[in-house]
Amino acid sequence: MSTLAPLRLLREPSNASEGNHSNATVGAGGGWCQGPDIPNELFLALGLVSLVENLLVVAAILKNRNLHSPTYYFICCLAVSDMLVSISNLAEMLFMLLLEHGLLVMRPSIVRHMDSVIDTLICSSVVSSLSFLGVIAVDRYITIFYALRYHSIMTLQRAVVTMASVWLASTVSSTVLIAYYRSHTVLLCLIGFFLFMLVLMLVLYIHMFALARHHLHSISSQQKPPIAHRGGSLKGAVTLTILLGVFFICWGPFFFHLVLIVTCPTNPFCTCFFSYFNLFLILIICNSVIDPLIYAFRSQELRRTLREVVTCSW
């Protein structure tokens, strides 16, 4: 294994043989079918950056009592999920390098067991990240459209139940996924979950974007529109667009890969697409790097706390 391959159980369908892969490489464009050779160092670098960023977010939220609210607890859980993605990737990278260089000698059965444990942890972090992205979208929707009732709707008890439910469901579903990864039913459930989260976020953000646009139009119709309010509305609308765009760009290729595994596992062009699996994993890790910048660092209170954490001004 020359490159890091978390979730490599989903790299290609089980019925795609080496012969099919070779025929696809020859028949569909040769070099185009050979996925990019992504160095292990890139996985390590992105994993470390993501780990540090998300660790800072968690530390800042725990430090500042003003951030002890359901909204920031959800952001903290998202940071923990992204952090687990990084830790899992780094752990698998270290595990693979030790085995390849003969520094770690283990029986094949133990290696397979460790591999399953790491893959389960990676799957759990992926599912929980997707889930908390949706939870944050719902939380922001309630904040905007039910502002006066927010604290009665999103109580601390409900927030804790939501977080515990997400972690439990992620652990159970990831265990099932790794145990039955060859089943198309399991893959269809995972694809359906992604599409559900995508549609949910799309509907909520479009509704919030429409509200921001309506608010901007109302301000513009006034005789003397306040420039500050106009800029704030535009900034909010652009932010929502960026959130959905980053989500789709980073996660879309990986789940399209799963769709092709189910629909055309032996088609030459689909097999070519499978060879780009590591690139799709890079995009997922990049999402873990970008998430703190979008969801956390845009908060003035959180930025101030982060500066205190970095400079050790406790």
Coordinates of C-alpha atoms in Angstrom, one line a residue:
M1 CA 0.0 0.0 0.0
S2 CA 1.9 3.0 -1.3
T3 CA -0.7 5.6 -0.3
L4 CA -3.0 6.2 2.6
A5 CA -6.4 4.7 2.0
P6 CA -8.9 5.2 4.8
L7 CA -12.2 3.7 3.9
R8 CA -10.3 1.6 1.3
L9 CA -12.9 -1.1 1.7
L10 CA -15.0 1.2 -0.5
R11 CA -12.2 1.9 -3.0
E12 CA -13.7 -0.3 -5.7
P13 CA -16.5 -2.8 -6.0
S14 CA -15.7 -6.4 -5.0
N15 CA -16.7 -7.7 -8.4
A16 CA -14.3 -5.4 -10.2
S17 CA -11.5 -7.7 -11.0
E18 CA -7.9 -6.8 -11.9
G19 CA -8.7 -7.8 -15.5
N20 CA -11.5 -5.3 -15.7
H21 CA -9.3 -2.6 -14.3
S22 CA -6.6 -3.3 -16.8
N23 CA -9.0 -3.3 -19.7
A24 CA -10.5 0.0 -18.5
T25 CA -7.1 1.5 -18.3
V26 CA -6.3 0.5 -21.9
G27 CA -9.7 1.2 -23.4
A28 CA -10.7 4.5 -21.8
G29 CA -7.7 6.7 -22.3
G30 CA -4.7 5.1 -20.7
G31 CA -3.1 7.8 -18.5
W32 CA -6.5 9.4 -17.7
C33 CA -7.5 6.2 -15.9
Q34 CA -4.5 6.2 -13.6
G35 CA -5.4 8.2 -10.6
P36 CA -3.1 10.9 -9.2
D37 CA -0.2 9.6 -7.1
I38 CA -0.9 11.5 -3.9
P39 CA 2.1 11.5 -1.5
N40 CA 1.6 10.3 2.1
E41 CA 3.1 13.6 3.2
L42 CA 0.1 15.5 1.9
F43 CA -2.3 13.3 3.9
L44 CA -0.1 13.8 7.0
A45 CA 0.1 17.6 6.5
L46 CA -3.6 18.1 6.0
G47 CA -4.4 15.8 8.9
L48 CA -2.1 17.7 11.2
V49 CA -3.5 21.1 10.1
S50 CA -7.1 19.8 10.6
L51 CA -6.2 18.3 14.0
V52 CA -4.7 21.6 15.3
E53 CA -7.5 23.8 14.0
N54 CA -10.3 21.7 15.4
L55 CA -8.4 21.1 18.7
L56 CA -8.2 24.9 19.1
V57 CA -11.9 25.3 18.4
V58 CA -12.7 22.7 21.1
A59 CA -10.4 24.3 23.6
A60 CA -11.8 27.8 23.0
I61 CA -15.4 26.6 23.4
L62 CA -14.6 24.8 26.6
K63 CA -12.6 27.8 28.0
N64 CA -15.2 30.6 27.3
R65 CA -18.4 30.3 29.3
N66 CA -20.1 32.7 26.9
L67 CA -19.8 30.0 24.3
H68 CA -21.5 27.4 26.4
S69 CA -24.7 27.3 24.4
P70 CA -26.4 24.6 22.1
T71 CA -25.1 26.3 19.0
Y72 CA -21.5 26.2 20.0
Y73 CA -21.9 22.8 21.5
F74 CA -22.9 21.6 18.0
I75 CA -19.9 23.4 16.5
C76 CA -17.7 21.7 19.2
C77 CA -19.1 18.3 18.2
L78 CA -18.5 19.0 14.6
A79 CA -14.9 19.9 15.5
V80 CA -14.5 16.7 17.4
S81 CA -15.9 14.7 14.4
D82 CA -13.4 16.4 12.1
M83 CA -10.7 15.9 14.6
L84 CA -11.5 12.2 14.6
V85 CA -11.2 12.1 10.9
S86 CA -7.7 13.5 11.2
I87 CA -6.7 11.3 14.1
S88 CA -7.9 8.2 12.2
N89 CA -6.0 9.1 9.1
L90 CA -2.8 9.8 11.0
A91 CA -3.2 6.5 13.0
E92 CA -3.7 4.5 9.9
M93 CA -0.8 6.2 8.2
L94 CA 1.5 5.4 11.1
F95 CA 0.2 1.9 11.3
M96 CA 0.8 1.3 7.6
L97 CA 4.3 2.8 7.6
L98 CA 5.4 0.7 10.6
L99 CA 4.2 -2.4 8.8
E100 CA 5.8 -1.5 5.5
H101 CA 9.2 -0.8 7.0
G102 CA 9.2 -3.9 9.2
L103 CA 9.2 -1.9 12.5
L104 CA 6.0 -3.5 13.5
V105 CA 5.4 -7.3 13.2
M106 CA 1.9 -8.6 13.8
R107 CA -0.1 -11.6 12.8
P108 CA -2.4 -11.2 9.8
S109 CA -5.5 -11.7 11.9
I110 CA -4.5 -8.9 14.3
V111 CA -3.7 -6.7 11.3
R112 CA -7.2 -7.3 9.9
H113 CA -8.7 -6.6 13.3
M114 CA -6.8 -3.3 13.7
D115 CA -7.7 -2.4 10.1
S116 CA -11.4 -2.9 10.9
V117 CA -11.2 -0.9 14.1
I118 CA -9.6 2.1 12.3
D119 CA -12.0 1.9 9.4
T120 CA -14.9 1.8 11.8
L121 CA -13.6 4.9 13.6
I122 CA -13.1 6.7 10.2
C123 CA -16.6 5.8 9.1
S124 CA -18.1 6.9 12.4
S125 CA -16.3 10.3 12.2
V126 CA -17.5 10.7 8.6
V127 CA -21.2 10.0 9.5
S128 CA -21.1 12.2 12.6
S129 CA -19.5 15.0 10.6
L130 CA -22.3 14.9 8.1
S131 CA -24.9 14.6 10.8
F132 CA -23.6 17.6 12.7
L133 CA -23.5 19.7 9.5
G134 CA -27.2 19.0 9.3
V135 CA -27.8 19.7 13.0
I136 CA -26.0 23.1 12.7
A137 CA -28.1 24.0 9.7
V138 CA -31.3 23.2 11.6
D139 CA -30.1 25.1 14.6
R140 CA -29.4 28.2 12.5
Y141 CA -32.8 27.9 10.8
I142 CA -34.5 27.9 14.2
T143 CA -32.3 30.9 15.3
I144 CA -33.5 32.9 12.3
F145 CA -37.2 32.0 11.9
Y146 CA -38.0 31.2 15.6
A147 CA -35.7 33.7 17.3
L148 CA -38.1 34.5 20.2
R149 CA -38.8 30.9 20.9
Y150 CA -35.3 29.6 20.3
H151 CA -34.4 29.0 23.9
S152 CA -37.6 27.1 24.6
I153 CA -37.2 25.0 21.5
M154 CA -33.5 24.3 21.7
T155 CA -33.0 23.6 25.4
L156 CA -29.8 22.3 26.8
Q157 CA -31.4 19.0 27.5
R158 CA -32.6 18.6 23.9
A159 CA -29.2 19.6 22.7
V160 CA -27.5 16.9 24.8
V161 CA -30.0 14.3 23.6
T162 CA -29.4 15.3 20.0
M163 CA -25.6 15.1 20.4
A164 CA -25.8 11.7 22.2
S165 CA -28.1 10.4 19.5
V166 CA -25.8 11.4 16.7
W167 CA -22.8 9.8 18.3
L168 CA -24.7 6.6 19.0
A169 CA -26.2 6.4 15.5
S170 CA -22.8 7.1 13.9
T171 CA -21.1 4.4 15.9
V172 CA -23.8 1.8 15.2
S173 CA -24.1 2.6 11.5
S174 CA -20.3 2.7 10.9
T175 CA -20.0 -0.8 12.5
V176 CA -22.7 -2.2 10.3
L177 CA -21.1 -0.5 7.2
I178 CA -17.7 -2.1 7.8
A179 CA -19.2 -5.5 8.7
Y180 CA -21.4 -5.6 5.5
Y181 CA -19.4 -3.3 3.2
R182 CA -19.9 -5.7 0.3
S183 CA -23.7 -5.3 0.4
H184 CA -25.2 -2.8 -2.0
T185 CA -28.1 -2.3 0.5
V186 CA -25.6 -0.8 3.0
L187 CA -24.1 1.4 0.3
L188 CA -27.5 2.6 -0.8
C189 CA -28.3 3.5 2.8
L190 CA -25.1 5.6 3.0
I191 CA -25.9 7.3 -0.3
G192 CA -29.4 8.0 0.8
F193 CA -28.2 9.5 4.0
F194 CA -25.9 11.8 2.1
L195 CA -28.6 12.9 -0.3
F196 CA -31.0 13.5 2.6
M197 CA -28.4 15.7 4.3
L198 CA -27.7 17.5 1.1
V199 CA -31.4 18.2 0.4
L200 CA -32.0 19.2 4.0
M201 CA -29.2 21.7 4.0
L202 CA -30.2 23.0 0.5
V203 CA -33.8 23.6 1.5
L204 CA -32.9 25.3 4.8
Y205 CA -30.2 27.5 3.3
I206 CA -32.4 28.5 0.3
H207 CA -35.1 29.5 2.7
M208 CA -32.6 31.5 4.8
F209 CA -31.1 33.0 1.7
A210 CA -34.6 34.1 0.5
L211 CA -35.2 35.7 3.9
A212 CA -31.9 37.6 3.7
R213 CA -32.7 38.7 0.2
H214 CA -36.2 39.9 1.2
H215 CA -34.7 41.8 4.1
L216 CA -32.2 43.4 1.8
H217 CA -34.9 44.4 -0.6
S218 CA -37.0 45.9 2.2
I219 CA -34.0 48.0 3.4
S220 CA -33.2 49.1 -0.2
S221 CA -36.8 50.3 -0.7
Q222 CA -36.4 52.8 2.2
Q223 CA -35.6 56.4 1.4
K224 CA -32.3 56.2 3.2
P225 CA -31.1 52.6 3.4
P226 CA -28.6 51.9 6.1
I227 CA -25.4 50.7 4.5
A228 CA -24.3 48.7 7.5
H229 CA -27.5 46.6 7.5
R230 CA -27.3 46.1 3.7
G231 CA -23.7 44.8 4.0
G232 CA -24.7 42.5 6.9
S233 CA -27.5 40.9 4.9
L234 CA -25.3 40.4 1.8
K235 CA -22.6 38.9 4.0
G236 CA -25.0 36.5 5.6
A237 CA -26.4 35.4 2.2
V238 CA -23.0 34.9 0.7
T239 CA -21.9 32.9 3.8
L240 CA -24.9 30.5 3.4
T241 CA -24.0 30.0 -0.3
I242 CA -20.4 29.2 0.6
L243 CA -21.4 26.7 3.2
L244 CA -23.5 24.7 0.8
G245 CA -20.9 25.0 -2.0
V246 CA -18.0 23.7 0.1
F247 CA -20.2 20.9 1.5
F248 CA -21.1 19.7 -2.1
I249 CA -17.6 20.1 -3.5
C250 CA -15.9 18.2 -0.7
W251 CA -18.3 15.4 -0.2
G252 CA -19.9 15.0 -3.7
P253 CA -17.2 13.1 -5.5
F254 CA -16.9 10.5 -2.7
F255 CA -20.6 9.7 -2.7
F256 CA -20.7 9.8 -6.5
H257 CA -18.0 7.2 -6.3
L258 CA -20.3 5.1 -4.1
V259 CA -23.2 5.6 -6.6
L260 CA -21.0 4.2 -9.4
I261 CA -20.0 1.2 -7.3
V262 CA -23.7 0.3 -7.1
T263 CA -24.8 1.2 -10.7
C264 CA -21.8 0.3 -12.9
P265 CA -19.1 -1.6 -11.1
T266 CA -17.5 -3.1 -14.2
N267 CA -18.0 -0.3 -16.7
P268 CA -14.6 0.9 -18.0
F269 CA -15.3 4.5 -17.4
C270 CA -16.6 3.9 -13.9
T271 CA -13.5 1.9 -13.2
C272 CA -11.4 4.8 -14.3
F273 CA -13.3 7.0 -11.8
F274 CA -12.6 4.5 -9.0
S275 CA -8.8 5.2 -9.5
Y276 CA -9.3 8.7 -8.2
F277 CA -10.5 7.5 -4.8
N278 CA -7.5 9.0 -2.9
L279 CA -8.3 12.4 -4.4
F280 CA -11.8 12.2 -3.0
L281 CA -10.4 11.4 0.4
I282 CA -8.2 14.5 0.2
L283 CA -11.3 16.6 -0.4
I284 CA -13.0 15.1 2.7
I285 CA -9.9 15.9 4.8
C286 CA -9.9 19.4 3.2
N287 CA -13.5 19.8 4.4
S288 CA -12.2 19.1 7.9
V289 CA -9.7 21.9 7.5
I290 CA -12.3 24.3 6.1
D291 CA -15.1 23.6 8.6
P292 CA -13.4 25.5 11.5
L293 CA -12.9 28.5 9.2
I294 CA -16.5 28.7 8.2
Y295 CA -18.4 27.6 11.3
A296 CA -16.1 28.8 14.0
F297 CA -13.6 31.4 13.1
R298 CA -16.3 33.8 11.7
S299 CA -17.5 34.3 15.3
Q300 CA -15.9 37.4 16.9
E301 CA -16.2 36.0 20.4
L302 CA -14.7 32.7 19.3
R303 CA -11.8 34.4 17.5
R304 CA -11.0 36.4 20.6
T305 CA -11.0 33.3 22.7
L306 CA -8.8 31.5 20.1
R307 CA -6.2 34.3 20.4
E308 CA -6.2 33.8 24.1
V309 CA -5.7 30.1 23.8
V310 CA -2.9 30.4 21.3
T311 CA -1.1 33.1 23.3
C312 CA -1.8 31.1 26.6
S313 CA -3.7 34.1 28.0
W314 CA -5.8 32.0 30.3

